[in-house]
JSON list of C-alpha atoms in Angstrom, two decimals:
[
{"chain": "A", "resi": 1, "resn": "ASN", "atom": "CA", "xyz": [71.68, -67.77, 85.16]},
{"chain": "A", "resi": 2, "resn": "PHE", "atom": "CA", "xyz": [74.65, -66.58, 87.23]},
{"chain": "A", "resi": 3, "resn": "LYS", "atom": "CA", "xyz": [74.18, -65.83, 90.93]},
{"chain": "A", "resi": 4, "resn": "PRO", "atom": "CA", "xyz": [76.52, -64.15, 93.47]},
{"chain": "A", "resi": 5, "resn": "SER", "atom": "CA", "xyz": [78.75, -66.61, 95.33]},
{"chain": "A", "resi": 6, "resn": "VAL", "atom": "CA", "xyz": [79.29, -66.38, 99.12]},
{"chain": "A", "resi": 7, "resn": "ASP", "atom": "CA", "xyz": [78.27, -62.71, 99.18]},
{"chain": "A", "resi": 8, "resn": "LYS", "atom": "CA", "xyz": [76.08, -62.26, 102.27]},
{"chain": "A", "resi": 9, "resn": "GLY", "atom": "CA", "xyz": [77.62, -59.66, 104.58]},
{"chain": "A", "resi": 10, "resn": "LYS", "atom": "CA", "xyz": [80.17, -58.37, 102.06]},
{"chain": "A", "resi": 11, "resn": "ILE", "atom": "CA", "xyz": [80.92, -54.65, 102.01]},
{"chain": "A", "resi": 12, "resn": "GLY", "atom": "CA", "xyz": [81.69, -54.45, 98.32]},
{"chain": "A", "resi": 13, "resn": "LYS", "atom": "CA", "xyz": [79.51, -55.67, 95.47]},
{"chain": "A", "resi": 14, "resn": "ALA", "atom": "CA", "xyz": [79.78, -59.27, 94.32]},
{"chain": "A", "resi": 15, "resn": "TYR", "atom": "CA", "xyz": [79.86, -57.85, 90.79]},
{"chain": "A", "resi": 16, "resn": "GLU", "atom": "CA", "xyz": [78.82, -54.88, 88.66]},
{"chain": "A", "resi": 17, "resn": "ILE", "atom": "CA", "xyz": [77.50, -54.71, 85.11]},
{"chain": "A", "resi": 18, "resn": "VAL", "atom": "CA", "xyz": [79.24, -51.95, 83.17]},
{"chain": "A", "resi": 19, "resn": "LYS", "atom": "CA", "xyz": [77.94, -50.71, 79.82]},
{"chain": "A", "resi": 20, "resn": "ALA", "atom": "CA", "xyz": [79.87, -49.60, 76.77]},
{"chain": "A", "resi": 21, "resn": "GLU", "atom": "CA", "xyz": [78.89, -45.95, 77.22]},
{"chain": "A", "resi": 22, "resn": "SER", "atom": "CA", "xyz": [80.43, -45.90, 80.74]},
{"chain": "A", "resi": 23, "resn": "GLY", "atom": "CA", "xyz": [83.93, -45.50, 79.33]},
{"chain": "A", "resi": 24, "resn": "GLU", "atom": "CA", "xyz": [85.11, -48.67, 81.06]},
{"chain": "A", "resi": 25, "resn": "PRO", "atom": "CA", "xyz": [86.57, -51.57, 79.05]},
{"chain": "A", "resi": 26, "resn": "VAL", "atom": "CA", "xyz": [83.57, -53.45, 77.70]},
{"chain": "A", "resi": 27, "resn": "LEU", "atom": "CA", "xyz": [83.06, -56.13, 75.06]},
{"chain": "A", "resi": 28, "resn": "GLY", "atom": "CA", "xyz": [79.82, -55.70, 73.16]},
{"chain": "A", "resi": 29, "resn": "LYS", "atom": "CA", "xyz": [77.12, -53.78, 75.03]},
{"chain": "A", "resi": 30, "resn": "SER", "atom": "CA", "xyz": [78.06, -54.71, 78.61]},
{"chain": "A", "resi": 31, "resn": "SER", "atom": "CA", "xyz": [80.52, -56.71, 80.71]},
{"chain": "A", "resi": 32, "resn": "TYR", "atom": "CA", "xyz": [80.83, -58.00, 84.26]},
{"chain": "A", "resi": 33, "resn": "LYS", "atom": "CA", "xyz": [83.21, -56.09, 86.54]},
{"chain": "A", "resi": 34, "resn": "PHE", "atom": "CA", "xyz": [84.75, -57.73, 89.62]},
{"chain": "A", "resi": 35, "resn": "ILE", "atom": "CA", "xyz": [86.71, -56.02, 92.41]},
{"chain": "A", "resi": 36, "resn": "ALA", "atom": "CA", "xyz": [88.27, -57.96, 95.30]},
{"chain": "A", "resi": 37, "resn": "LEU", "atom": "CA", "xyz": [88.58, -55.86, 98.46]},
{"chain": "A", "resi": 38, "resn": "PRO", "atom": "CA", "xyz": [90.97, -56.96, 101.25]},
{"chain": "A", "resi": 39, "resn": "PHE", "atom": "CA", "xyz": [89.16, -58.83, 104.06]},
{"chain": "A", "resi": 40, "resn": "ASP", "atom": "CA", "xyz": [85.77, -58.32, 102.37]},
{"chain": "A", "resi": 41, "resn": "CYS", "atom": "CA", "xyz": [84.60, -61.87, 102.99]},
{"chain": "A", "resi": 42, "resn": "GLY", "atom": "CA", "xyz": [81.01, -63.10, 102.98]},
{"chain": "A", "resi": 43, "resn": "LYS", "atom": "CA", "xyz": [78.76, -66.00, 103.82]},
{"chain": "A", "resi": 44, "resn": "ASP", "atom": "CA", "xyz": [76.83, -68.39, 101.62]},
{"chain": "A", "resi": 45, "resn": "ARG", "atom": "CA", "xyz": [73.10, -67.63, 101.46]},
{"chain": "A", "resi": 46, "resn": "THR", "atom": "CA", "xyz": [71.97, -71.26, 101.42]},
{"chain": "A", "resi": 47, "resn": "SER", "atom": "CA", "xyz": [74.48, -73.02, 103.71]},
{"chain": "A", "resi": 48, "resn": "SER", "atom": "CA", "xyz": [76.76, -72.40, 106.68]},
{"chain": "A", "resi": 49, "resn": "HIS", "atom": "CA", "xyz": [79.87, -71.91, 104.51]},
{"chain": "A", "resi": 50, "resn": "SER", "atom": "CA", "xyz": [81.73, -68.64, 105.10]},
{"chain": "A", "resi": 51, "resn": "ASP", "atom": "CA", "xyz": [84.87, -67.15, 103.60]},
{"chain": "A", "resi": 52, "resn": "CYS", "atom": "CA", "xyz": [85.58, -65.36, 106.91]},
{"chain": "A", "resi": 53, "resn": "GLY", "atom": "CA", "xyz": [88.03, -67.03, 109.29]},
{"chain": "A", "resi": 54, "resn": "THR", "atom": "CA", "xyz": [89.37, -66.41, 112.77]},
{"chain": "A", "resi": 55, "resn": "LEU", "atom": "CA", "xyz": [92.73, -64.64, 112.81]},
{"chain": "A", "resi": 56, "resn": "ASP", "atom": "CA", "xyz": [95.43, -65.65, 115.29]},
{"chain": "A", "resi": 57, "resn": "LYS", "atom": "CA", "xyz": [96.93, -62.19, 115.80]},
{"chain": "A", "resi": 58, "resn": "LYS", "atom": "CA", "xyz": [100.08, -63.52, 117.49]},
{"chain": "A", "resi": 59, "resn": "LYS", "atom": "CA", "xyz": [100.97, -65.78, 114.56]},
{"chain": "A", "resi": 60, "resn": "ASN", "atom": "CA", "xyz": [99.29, -63.57, 111.95]},
{"chain": "A", "resi": 61, "resn": "THR", "atom": "CA", "xyz": [97.58, -66.63, 110.42]},
{"chain": "A", "resi": 62, "resn": "PHE", "atom": "CA", "xyz": [94.03, -67.92, 110.27]},
{"chain": "A", "resi": 63, "resn": "ILE", "atom": "CA", "xyz": [93.18, -70.70, 112.74]},
{"chain": "A", "resi": 64, "resn": "SER", "atom": "CA", "xyz": [89.81, -71.74, 111.32]},
{"chain": "A", "resi": 65, "resn": "LYS", "atom": "CA", "xyz": [88.14, -72.02, 107.91]},
{"chain": "A", "resi": 66, "resn": "GLY", "atom": "CA", "xyz": [88.11, -68.85, 105.91]},
{"chain": "A", "resi": 67, "resn": "ASP", "atom": "CA", "xyz": [91.17, -66.95, 104.72]},
{"chain": "A", "resi": 68, "resn": "ARG", "atom": "CA", "xyz": [89.36, -66.09, 101.47]},
{"chain": "A", "resi": 69, "resn": "VAL", "atom": "CA", "xyz": [87.91, -63.14, 99.58]},
{"chain": "A", "resi": 70, "resn": "ARG", "atom": "CA", "xyz": [85.84, -63.28, 96.44]},
{"chain": "A", "resi": 71, "resn": "SER", "atom": "CA", "xyz": [83.85, -61.16, 94.03]},
{"chain": "A", "resi": 72, "resn": "GLU", "atom": "CA", "xyz": [82.31, -63.96, 92.04]},
{"chain": "A", "resi": 73, "resn": "LEU", "atom": "CA", "xyz": [79.32, -65.32, 90.16]},
{"chain": "A", "resi": 74, "resn": "GLY", "atom": "CA", "xyz": [78.34, -68.97, 89.76]},
{"chain": "A", "resi": 75, "resn": "ALA", "atom": "CA", "xyz": [75.85, -71.03, 87.74]},
{"chain": "A", "resi": 76, "resn": "TRP", "atom": "CA", "xyz": [75.53, -74.01, 90.06]},
{"chain": "A", "resi": 77, "resn": "ASP", "atom": "CA", "xyz": [71.78, -74.73, 90.20]},
{"chain": "A", "resi": 78, "resn": "LYS", "atom": "CA", "xyz": [70.58, -78.02, 88.75]},
{"chain": "A", "resi": 79, "resn": "ASN", "atom": "CA", "xyz": [69.42, -76.47, 85.47]},
{"chain": "A", "resi": 80, "resn": "ASN", "atom": "CA", "xyz": [72.96, -75.26, 84.67]},
{"chain": "A", "resi": 81, "resn": "ARG", "atom": "CA", "xyz": [75.03, -78.31, 85.68]},
{"chain": "A", "resi": 82, "resn": "PHE", "atom": "CA", "xyz": [76.68, -80.39, 83.01]},
{"chain": "A", "resi": 83, "resn": "ARG", "atom": "CA", "xyz": [78.92, -83.40, 82.33]},
{"chain": "A", "resi": 84, "resn": "GLY", "atom": "CA", "xyz": [80.63, -85.00, 79.33]},
{"chain": "A", "resi": 85, "resn": "GLU", "atom": "CA", "xyz": [82.13, -82.93, 76.52]},
{"chain": "A", "resi": 86, "resn": "GLN", "atom": "CA", "xyz": [81.65, -79.16, 76.56]},
{"chain": "A", "resi": 87, "resn": "TRP", "atom": "CA", "xyz": [82.93, -75.96, 74.92]},
{"chain": "A", "resi": 88, "resn": "PHE", "atom": "CA", "xyz": [83.63, -72.90, 77.08]},
{"chain": "A", "resi": 89, "resn": "SER", "atom": "CA", "xyz": [84.73, -69.36, 76.33]},
{"chain": "A", "resi": 90, "resn": "PHE", "atom": "CA", "xyz": [85.37, -66.25, 78.38]},
{"chain": "A", "resi": 91, "resn": "SER", "atom": "CA", "xyz": [87.22, -62.96, 78.00]},
{"chain": "A", "resi": 92, "resn": "ILE", "atom": "CA", "xyz": [89.05, -61.14, 80.79]},
{"chain": "A", "resi": 93, "resn": "TYR", "atom": "CA", "xyz": [90.38, -57.59, 81.02]},
{"chain": "A", "resi": 94, "resn": "ILE", "atom": "CA", "xyz": [93.13, -56.96, 83.59]},
{"chain": "A", "resi": 95, "resn": "PRO", "atom": "CA", "xyz": [93.86, -53.29, 84.37]},
{"chain": "A", "resi": 96, "resn": "GLU", "atom": "CA", "xyz": [97.39, -51.93, 84.26]},
{"chain": "A", "resi": 97, "resn": "ASP", "atom": "CA", "xyz": [97.55, -51.63, 88.08]},
{"chain": "A", "resi": 98, "resn": "TYR", "atom": "CA", "xyz": [96.49, -55.25, 88.75]},
{"chain": "A", "resi": 99, "resn": "LYS", "atom": "CA", "xyz": [98.86, -56.91, 91.25]},
{"chain": "A", "resi": 100, "resn": "THR", "atom": "CA", "xyz": [99.91, -60.55, 91.55]},
{"chain": "A", "resi": 101, "resn": "ILE", "atom": "CA", "xyz": [99.87, -61.57, 95.22]},
{"chain": "A", "resi": 102, "resn": "SER", "atom": "CA", "xyz": [101.27, -65.11, 95.06]},
{"chain": "A", "resi": 103, "resn": "PRO", "atom": "CA", "xyz": [101.62, -67.33, 97.04]},
{"chain": "A", "resi": 104, "resn": "THR", "atom": "CA", "xyz": [98.03, -66.25, 97.65]},
{"chain": "A", "resi": 105, "resn": "ILE", "atom": "CA", "xyz": [95.96, -67.80, 94.84]},
{"chain": "A", "resi": 106, "resn": "THR", "atom": "CA", "xyz": [93.88, -65.55, 92.57]},
{"chain": "A", "resi": 107, "resn": "SER", "atom": "CA", "xyz": [91.37, -67.42, 90.45]},
{"chain": "A", "resi": 108, "resn": "PHE", "atom": "CA", "xyz": [89.59, -65.89, 87.42]},
{"chain": "A", "resi": 109, "resn": "TYR", "atom": "CA", "xyz": [87.43, -68.80, 86.25]},
{"chain": "A", "resi": 110, "resn": "GLN", "atom": "CA", "xyz": [86.50, -72.18, 87.71]},
{"chain": "A", "resi": 111, "resn": "ILE", "atom": "CA", "xyz": [84.85, -75.39, 86.59]},
{"chain": "A", "resi": 112, "resn": "TYR", "atom": "CA", "xyz": [83.53, -76.80, 89.84]},
{"chain": "A", "resi": 113, "resn": "GLU", "atom": "CA", "xyz": [82.46, -80.37, 90.56]},
{"chain": "A", "resi": 114, "resn": "SER", "atom": "CA", "xyz": [79.55, -80.40, 93.03]},
{"chain": "A", "resi": 115, "resn": "GLY", "atom": "CA", "xyz": [80.66, -81.94, 96.33]},
{"chain": "A", "resi": 116, "resn": "ASN", "atom": "CA", "xyz": [84.22, -82.49, 95.13]},
{"chain": "A", "resi": 117, "resn": "GLY", "atom": "CA", "xyz": [85.64, -78.99, 94.71]},
{"chain": "A", "resi": 118, "resn": "PRO", "atom": "CA", "xyz": [87.30, -77.41, 91.65]},
{"chain": "A", "resi": 119, "resn": "ALA", "atom": "CA", "xyz": [88.02, -79.56, 88.58]},
{"chain": "A", "resi": 120, "resn": "LEU", "atom": "CA", "xyz": [89.77, -76.70, 86.75]},
{"chain": "A", "resi": 121, "resn": "LYS", "atom": "CA", "xyz": [90.90, -73.25, 87.83]},
{"chain": "A", "resi": 122, "resn": "ILE", "atom": "CA", "xyz": [92.21, -70.55, 85.50]},
{"chain": "A", "resi": 123, "resn": "GLU", "atom": "CA", "xyz": [94.35, -68.57, 87.92]},
{"chain": "A", "resi": 124, "resn": "ASP", "atom": "CA", "xyz": [97.27, -66.22, 88.45]},
{"chain": "A", "resi": 125, "resn": "SER", "atom": "CA", "xyz": [100.29, -68.13, 89.72]},
{"chain": "A", "resi": 126, "resn": "TRP", "atom": "CA", "xyz": [103.40, -66.00, 90.30]},
{"chain": "A", "resi": 127, "resn": "GLY", "atom": "CA", "xyz": [102.54, -63.70, 87.40]},
{"chain": "A", "resi": 128, "resn": "THR", "atom": "CA", "xyz": [101.44, -66.36, 84.91]},
{"chain": "A", "resi": 129, "resn": "MET", "atom": "CA", "xyz": [97.88, -67.26, 83.96]},
{"chain": "A", "resi": 130, "resn": "ILE", "atom": "CA", "xyz": [97.72, -71.03, 84.35]},
{"chain": "A", "resi": 131, "resn": "ALA", "atom": "CA", "xyz": [95.23, -73.85, 83.93]},
{"chain": "A", "resi": 132, "resn": "ASN", "atom": "CA", "xyz": [95.25, -75.75, 87.23]},
{"chain": "A", "resi": 133, "resn": "ILE", "atom": "CA", "xyz": [93.78, -79.21, 86.56]},
{"chain": "A", "resi": 134, "resn": "MET", "atom": "CA", "xyz": [92.35, -80.75, 89.72]},
{"chain": "A", "resi": 135, "resn": "ILE", "atom": "CA", "xyz": [90.60, -83.85, 91.07]},
{"chain": "A", "resi": 136, "resn": "LYS", "atom": "CA", "xyz": [88.54, -83.39, 94.24]},
{"chain": "A", "resi": 137, "resn": "GLY", "atom": "CA", "xyz": [90.13, -79.96, 94.66]},
{"chain": "A", "resi": 138, "resn": "GLY", "atom": "CA", "xyz": [93.68, -81.33, 94.60]},
{"chain": "A", "resi": 139, "resn": "SER", "atom": "CA", "xyz": [96.02, -80.17, 91.84]},
{"chain": "A", "resi": 140, "resn": "ILE", "atom": "CA", "xyz": [97.30, -82.88, 89.47]},
{"chain": "A", "resi": 141, "resn": "ARG", "atom": "CA", "xyz": [98.82, -80.65, 86.79]},
{"chain": "A", "resi": 142, "resn": "GLU", "atom": "CA", "xyz": [99.46, -76.96, 86.15]},
{"chain": "A", "resi": 143, "resn": "ILE", "atom": "CA", "xyz": [99.82, -75.65, 82.59]},
{"chain": "A", "resi": 144, "resn": "ASP", "atom": "CA", "xyz": [101.21, -72.19, 81.76]},
{"chain": "A", "resi": 145, "resn": "LEU", "atom": "CA", "xyz": [98.98, -70.21, 79.39]},
{"chain": "A", "resi": 146, "resn": "LEU", "atom": "CA", "xyz": [100.11, -66.55, 79.27]},
{"chain": "A", "resi": 147, "resn": "ASP", "atom": "CA", "xyz": [102.19, -64.05, 81.25]},
{"chain": "A", "resi": 148, "resn": "ILE", "atom": "CA", "xyz": [100.04, -61.67, 83.26]},
{"chain": "A", "resi": 149, "resn": "ASP", "atom": "CA", "xyz": [102.13, -58.76, 81.93]},
{"chain": "A", "resi": 150, "resn": "GLU", "atom": "CA", "xyz": [100.91, -59.64, 78.42]},
{"chain": "A", "resi": 151, "resn": "MET", "atom": "CA", "xyz": [97.30, -59.29, 79.64]},
{"chain": "A", "resi": 152, "resn": "ARG", "atom": "CA", "xyz": [97.49, -55.83, 81.20]},
{"chain": "A", "resi": 153, "resn": "GLY", "atom": "CA", "xyz": [95.33, -53.13, 79.66]},
{"chain": "A", "resi": 154, "resn": "LYS", "atom": "CA", "xyz": [93.72, -55.41, 77.06]},
{"chain": "A", "resi": 155, "resn": "TRP", "atom": "CA", "xyz": [91.18, -58.18, 76.62]},
{"chain": "A", "resi": 156, "resn": "THR", "atom": "CA", "xyz": [92.39, -61.77, 76.72]},
{"chain": "A", "resi": 157, "resn": "HIS", "atom": "CA", "xyz": [90.14, -64.41, 75.13]},
{"chain": "A", "resi": 158, "resn": "VAL", "atom": "CA", "xyz": [90.10, -68.03, 76.28]},
{"chain": "A", "resi": 159, "resn": "VAL", "atom": "CA", "xyz": [88.36, -70.96, 74.55]},
{"chain": "A", "resi": 160, "resn": "MET", "atom": "CA", "xyz": [88.31, -74.51, 75.92]},
{"chain": "A", "resi": 161, "resn": "ASN", "atom": "CA", "xyz": [87.09, -77.84, 74.59]},
{"chain": "A", "resi": 162, "resn": "ASN", "atom": "CA", "xyz": [86.91, -80.26, 77.55]},
{"chain": "A", "resi": 163, "resn": "LEU", "atom": "CA", "xyz": [85.72, -83.81, 78.11]},
{"chain": "A", "resi": 164, "resn": "PHE", "atom": "CA", "xyz": [84.98, -84.67, 81.73]},
{"chain": "A", "resi": 165, "resn": "SER", "atom": "CA", "xyz": [85.58, -88.34, 82.47]},
{"chain": "A", "resi": 166, "resn": "LYS", "atom": "CA", "xyz": [86.73, -90.57, 85.34]},
{"chain": "A", "resi": 167, "resn": "LYS", "atom": "CA", "xyz": [88.74, -92.65, 82.87]},
{"chain": "A", "resi": 168, "resn": "MET", "atom": "CA", "xyz": [92.41, -91.90, 82.30]},
{"chain": "A", "resi": 169, "resn": "ASP", "atom": "CA", "xyz": [92.14, -92.63, 78.55]},
{"chain": "A", "resi": 170, "resn": "LYS", "atom": "CA", "xyz": [89.00, -90.54, 77.94]},
{"chain": "A", "resi": 171, "resn": "GLY", "atom": "CA", "xyz": [89.15, -87.15, 79.66]},
{"chain": "A", "resi": 172, "resn": "PHE", "atom": "CA", "xyz": [90.87, -84.16, 78.04]},
{"chain": "A", "resi": 173, "resn": "TYR", "atom": "CA", "xyz": [91.38, -80.40, 78.02]},
{"chain": "A", "resi": 174, "resn": "ASN", "atom": "CA", "xyz": [92.22, -78.35, 74.91]},
{"chain": "A", "resi": 175, "resn": "ILE", "atom": "CA", "xyz": [92.82, -74.64, 75.47]},
{"chain": "A", "resi": 176, "resn": "TRP", "atom": "CA", "xyz": [93.23, -71.67, 73.11]},
{"chain": "A", "resi": 177, "resn": "VAL", "atom": "CA", "xyz": [94.26, -68.16, 74.21]},
{"chain": "A", "resi": 178, "resn": "ASN", "atom": "CA", "xyz": [93.72, -65.25, 71.81]},
{"chain": "A", "resi": 179, "resn": "SER", "atom": "CA", "xyz": [93.04, -67.75, 69.00]},
{"chain": "A", "resi": 180, "resn": "GLU", "atom": "CA", "xyz": [96.38, -69.50, 69.57]},
{"chain": "A", "resi": 181, "resn": "TYR", "atom": "CA", "xyz": [96.38, -73.17, 70.58]},
{"chain": "A", "resi": 182, "resn": "LYS", "atom": "CA", "xyz": [98.13, -73.16, 73.96]},
{"chain": "A", "resi": 183, "resn": "ALA", "atom": "CA", "xyz": [97.73, -76.43, 75.82]},
{"chain": "A", "resi": 184, "resn": "SER", "atom": "CA", "xyz": [96.31, -79.92, 75.95]},
{"chain": "A", "resi": 185, "resn": "TYR", "atom": "CA", "xyz": [95.94, -82.57, 78.63]},
{"chain": "A", "resi": 186, "resn": "LYS", "atom": "CA", "xyz": [94.68, -86.12, 78.53]},
{"chain": "A", "resi": 187, "resn": "GLY", "atom": "CA", "xyz": [93.70, -88.08, 81.62]},
{"chain": "A", "resi": 188, "resn": "GLN", "atom": "CA", "xyz": [91.12, -88.12, 84.39]},
{"chain": "A", "resi": 189, "resn": "THR", "atom": "CA", "xyz": [89.16, -84.87, 84.55]},
{"chain": "A", "resi": 190, "resn": "PHE", "atom": "CA", "xyz": [86.16, -85.83, 86.70]},
{"chain": "A", "resi": 191, "resn": "ALA", "atom": "CA", "xyz": [85.83, -87.46, 90.14]},
{"chain": "A", "resi": 192, "resn": "GLY", "atom": "CA", "xyz": [82.33, -88.80, 89.52]},
{"chain": "A", "resi": 193, "resn": "SER", "atom": "CA", "xyz": [79.88, -86.52, 91.33]},
{"chain": "A", "resi": 194, "resn": "SER", "atom": "CA", "xyz": [76.27, -87.45, 90.58]},
{"chain": "A", "resi": 195, "resn": "LYS", "atom": "CA", "xyz": [75.42, -83.72, 90.56]},
{"chain": "A", "resi": 196, "resn": "GLY", "atom": "CA", "xyz": [77.83, -82.89, 87.74]},
{"chain": "A", "resi": 197, "resn": "LEU", "atom": "CA", "xyz": [79.80, -79.68, 87.21]},
{"chain": "A", "resi": 198, "resn": "SER", "atom": "CA", "xyz": [79.15, -75.95, 87.00]},
{"chain": "A", "resi": 199, "resn": "VAL", "atom": "CA", "xyz": [80.94, -72.70, 86.14]},
{"chain": "A", "resi": 200, "resn": "LYS", "atom": "CA", "xyz": [82.16, -69.89, 88.40]},
{"chain": "A", "resi": 201, "resn": "ALA", "atom": "CA", "xyz": [83.65, -66.61, 87.18]},
{"chain": "A", "resi": 202, "resn": "GLY", "atom": "CA", "xyz": [85.18, -63.60, 88.89]},
{"chain": "A", "resi": 203, "resn": "LEU", "atom": "CA", "xyz": [87.97, -62.86, 91.36]},
{"chain": "A", "resi": 204, "resn": "TYR", "atom": "CA", "xyz": [88.48, -65.48, 94.06]},
{"chain": "A", "resi": 205, "resn": "GLN", "atom": "CA", "xyz": [91.51, -65.10, 96.32]},
{"chain": "A", "resi": 206, "resn": "SER", "atom": "CA", "xyz": [92.33, -67.98, 98.67]},
{"chain": "A", "resi": 207, "resn": "PHE", "atom": "CA", "xyz": [94.98, -68.54, 101.36]},
{"chain": "A", "resi": 208, "resn": "LEU", "atom": "CA", "xyz": [95.37, -64.80, 101.89]},
{"chain": "A", "resi": 209, "resn": "SER", "atom": "CA", "xyz": [97.54, -65.37, 104.97]},
{"chain": "A", "resi": 210, "resn": "ARG", "atom": "CA", "xyz": [100.29, -66.76, 102.72]},
{"chain": "A", "resi": 211, "resn": "ASP", "atom": "CA", "xyz": [100.90, -63.17, 101.67]},
{"chain": "A", "resi": 212, "resn": "ARG", "atom": "CA", "xyz": [101.79, -61.34, 104.89]},
{"chain": "A", "resi": 213, "resn": "LYS", "atom": "CA", "xyz": [101.02, -57.98, 103.30]},
{"chain": "A", "resi": 214, "resn": "SER", "atom": "CA", "xyz": [97.41, -59.08, 102.88]},
{"chain": "A", "resi": 215, "resn": "VAL", "atom": "CA", "xyz": [96.78, -59.65, 106.60]},
{"chain": "A", "resi": 216, "resn": "VAL", "atom": "CA", "xyz": [98.53, -56.65, 108.13]}
]
């Protein structure tokens, strides 16, 4: 049920499916592979949204929307949206030569509230995988989960039990990493979109111009 996200016009693939016999790191019979290429931005197929911006060459910053690159899949159609209490799990393999590019944000996994932006992002922040808890796309709490250096060259497994609620005394996140209980949060976890939430997975890099090396 996953579909490529903002991929029209990209040079690289939104994703690849690699099989166990390929020699690449695979769990089970096959896994998704994501590669983020510098400046390889695309456009949404069903709306006017684009990850490509206009670069002010004198200031070396973007002056319009954009400033993003992604190699990502999403399950956002109405048959895959959800609300209330849910369980989630995903596994991620980071190669040895993976680079942290903070203050540019690199997201691995998102729970996205339709019309209101991310509700949760599992992302690389200055070399730490964090859970960034958000309301209407604005961060309200960041929780450290695991050092990126501990993830290199191996699979990391994440399990979450989440309740999405507008009420401060109802919503929660519980997160395990590699079978170890890592974090909990209690409070508002949902802004109230009538369309509910959906999942996105893959590499999504935003605010690339924060890292000058990325826009040279």
